[in-house]
Amino acid sequence: MTEQVEAPELAIAKDIVRRGLMGGGVLVGICMGVWGLDGLWSSGYALGLILFNFWLAASFIAWSFQISPTMLMVGVMGGYFIRLGMLTGAYFLVKNIGWFEVLPFAITLVVAHIVLLVWEIRYVSMSLAHPGLQPQGVRS
């Protein structure tokens, strides 16, 4: 019986979500300190969107990879536009609500995306022997 191995992109996305939940509180806290509760809700909303965005991207890739290389390309590019539309729609959904502040939302959206990707680079294996995350205790 063969063991079911988790897709590397899903493992990486789970790790990014885990790190985002650990470190995202700092950015949300800073936004709360500057903009009050409106900053907290706006920044938290952006952080939730980012983490969902990473998970959704990995899910599109893992799903489309199983079908064909052409479908993988369609999944990556189509998924990008779907996720971009989702982020845009999420903004328009709340832009006129009283608790929403644009600046902490935008800062969190940009800074957290970049910081999480750079943070994750240290833990991604660049080896065919261990695709996805590096095994515990291995540093390159």
GROMACS .gro file of C-alpha atoms in nm:
model
  140
    1MET     CA    1   0.000   0.000   0.000
    2THR     CA    2   0.143   0.339  -0.095
    3GLU     CA    3   0.152   0.627   0.145
    4GLN     CA    4  -0.042   0.940   0.045
    5VAL     CA    5   0.203   1.230   0.038
    6GLU     CA    6   0.080   1.585   0.081
    7ALA     CA    7   0.138   1.812  -0.217
    8PRO     CA    8   0.445   2.033  -0.154
    9GLU     CA    9   0.255   2.352  -0.237
   10LEU     CA   10  -0.011   2.269   0.023
   11ALA     CA   11   0.256   2.199   0.285
   12ILE     CA   12   0.419   2.535   0.208
   13ALA     CA   13   0.083   2.716   0.221
   14LYS     CA   14   0.001   2.557   0.557
   15ASP     CA   15   0.339   2.670   0.686
   16ILE     CA   16   0.281   3.025   0.557
   17VAL     CA   17  -0.061   3.032   0.726
   18ARG     CA   18   0.094   2.907   1.051
   19ARG     CA   19   0.365   3.175   1.038
   20GLY     CA   20   0.106   3.438   0.943
   21LEU     CA   21  -0.102   3.352   1.248
   22MET     CA   22   0.211   3.368   1.466
   23GLY     CA   23   0.359   3.692   1.331
   24GLY     CA   24   0.054   3.868   1.192
   25GLY     CA   25  -0.057   3.973   1.537
   26VAL     CA   26   0.239   4.211   1.555
   27LEU     CA   27   0.128   4.401   1.245
   28VAL     CA   28  -0.236   4.398   1.356
   29GLY     CA   29  -0.127   4.527   1.697
   30ILE     CA   30   0.074   4.809   1.540
   31CYS     CA   31  -0.227   4.907   1.329
   32MET     CA   32  -0.443   4.901   1.641
   33GLY     CA   33  -0.195   5.126   1.820
   34VAL     CA   34  -0.202   5.381   1.537
   35TRP     CA   35  -0.568   5.364   1.419
   36GLY     CA   36  -0.745   5.219   1.723
   37LEU     CA   37  -1.009   4.949   1.691
   38ASP     CA   38  -1.078   5.045   1.329
   39GLY     CA   39  -0.712   4.971   1.251
   40LEU     CA   40  -0.737   4.641   1.435
   41TRP     CA   41  -1.041   4.525   1.235
   42SER     CA   42  -0.908   4.655   0.902
   43SER     CA   43  -0.567   4.498   0.950
   44GLY     CA   44  -0.714   4.172   1.079
   45TYR     CA   45  -0.946   4.157   0.779
   46ALA     CA   46  -0.649   4.206   0.543
   47LEU     CA   47  -0.447   3.940   0.725
   48GLY     CA   48  -0.733   3.691   0.695
   49LEU     CA   49  -0.760   3.765   0.324
   50ILE     CA   50  -0.387   3.714   0.276
   51LEU     CA   51  -0.379   3.380   0.455
   52PHE     CA   52  -0.684   3.260   0.262
   53ASN     CA   53  -0.519   3.385  -0.059
   54PHE     CA   54  -0.205   3.176   0.002
   55TRP     CA   55  -0.410   2.867   0.085
   56LEU     CA   56  -0.633   2.914  -0.220
   57ALA     CA   57  -0.332   2.957  -0.451
   58ALA     CA   58  -0.180   2.631  -0.329
   59SER     CA   59  -0.514   2.454  -0.363
   60PHE     CA   60  -0.553   2.567  -0.725
   61ILE     CA   61  -0.201   2.445  -0.804
   62ALA     CA   62  -0.241   2.109  -0.627
   63TRP     CA   63  -0.577   2.044  -0.793
   64SER     CA   64  -0.476   2.144  -1.146
   65PHE     CA   65  -0.140   1.962  -1.127
   66GLN     CA   66  -0.323   1.630  -1.101
   67ILE     CA   67  -0.503   1.687  -1.432
   68SER     CA   68  -0.239   1.794  -1.684
   69PRO     CA   69   0.046   2.042  -1.744
   70THR     CA   70  -0.190   2.258  -1.950
   71MET     CA   71  -0.445   2.260  -1.670
   72LEU     CA   72  -0.166   2.352  -1.427
   73MET     CA   73  -0.094   2.664  -1.633
   74VAL     CA   74  -0.465   2.743  -1.651
   75GLY     CA   75  -0.496   2.687  -1.275
   76VAL     CA   76  -0.204   2.914  -1.195
   77MET     CA   77  -0.305   3.201  -1.425
   78GLY     CA   78  -0.679   3.161  -1.379
   79GLY     CA   79  -0.631   3.125  -1.005
   80TYR     CA   80  -0.428   3.445  -0.999
   81PHE     CA   81  -0.709   3.642  -1.162
   82ILE     CA   82  -0.972   3.479  -0.942
   83ARG     CA   83  -0.773   3.561  -0.628
   84LEU     CA   84  -0.703   3.916  -0.748
   85GLY     CA   85  -1.075   3.958  -0.810
   86MET     CA   86  -1.147   3.815  -0.466
   87LEU     CA   87  -0.918   4.069  -0.299
   88THR     CA   88  -1.070   4.353  -0.501
   89GLY     CA   89  -1.422   4.238  -0.422
   90ALA     CA   90  -1.335   4.201  -0.053
   91TYR     CA   91  -1.220   4.565  -0.051
   92PHE     CA   92  -1.536   4.693  -0.223
   93LEU     CA   93  -1.750   4.483   0.012
   94VAL     CA   94  -1.631   4.676   0.319
   95LYS     CA   95  -1.500   5.011   0.191
   96ASN     CA   96  -1.802   5.208   0.313
   97ILE     CA   97  -1.847   5.032   0.647
   98GLY     CA   98  -1.772   5.243   0.955
   99TRP     CA   99  -1.494   5.030   1.101
  100PHE     CA  100  -1.295   5.007   0.777
  101GLU     CA  101  -0.977   5.213   0.738
  102VAL     CA  102  -0.801   5.197   0.402
  103LEU     CA  103  -0.444   5.267   0.518
  104PRO     CA  104  -0.402   4.985   0.774
  105PHE     CA  105  -0.579   4.750   0.532
  106ALA     CA  106  -0.343   4.840   0.245
  107ILE     CA  107  -0.031   4.838   0.463
  108THR     CA  108  -0.118   4.495   0.602
  109LEU     CA  109  -0.203   4.361   0.257
  110VAL     CA  110   0.132   4.465   0.109
  111VAL     CA  111   0.366   4.421   0.406
  112ALA     CA  112   0.230   4.086   0.522
  113HIS     CA  113   0.241   3.936   0.170
  114ILE     CA  114   0.607   4.035   0.130
  115VAL     CA  115   0.717   3.947   0.484
  116LEU     CA  116   0.549   3.605   0.477
  117LEU     CA  117   0.704   3.517   0.141
  118VAL     CA  118   1.051   3.628   0.247
  119TRP     CA  119   1.014   3.450   0.584
  120GLU     CA  120   0.906   3.129   0.408
  121ILE     CA  121   1.205   3.132   0.170
  122ARG     CA  122   1.426   3.017   0.457
  123TYR     CA  123   1.220   2.699   0.503
  124VAL     CA  124   1.157   2.589   0.146
  125SER     CA  125   1.374   2.306   0.018
  126MET     CA  126   1.538   2.360  -0.317
  127SER     CA  127   1.600   1.989  -0.361
  128LEU     CA  128   1.419   1.721  -0.558
  129ALA     CA  129   1.489   1.484  -0.269
  130HIS     CA  130   1.269   1.694  -0.039
  131PRO     CA  131   1.025   1.905  -0.245
  132GLY     CA  132   0.835   2.160  -0.043
  133LEU     CA  133   0.956   2.226   0.309
  134GLN     CA  134   1.301   2.127   0.432
  135PRO     CA  135   1.307   1.834   0.673
  136GLN     CA  136   1.337   1.936   1.039
  137GLY     CA  137   1.693   2.018   1.143
  138VAL     CA  138   1.822   2.072   0.787
  139ARG     CA  139   1.943   2.421   0.699
  140SER     CA  140   2.088   2.521   0.366
   0.00000   0.00000   0.00000
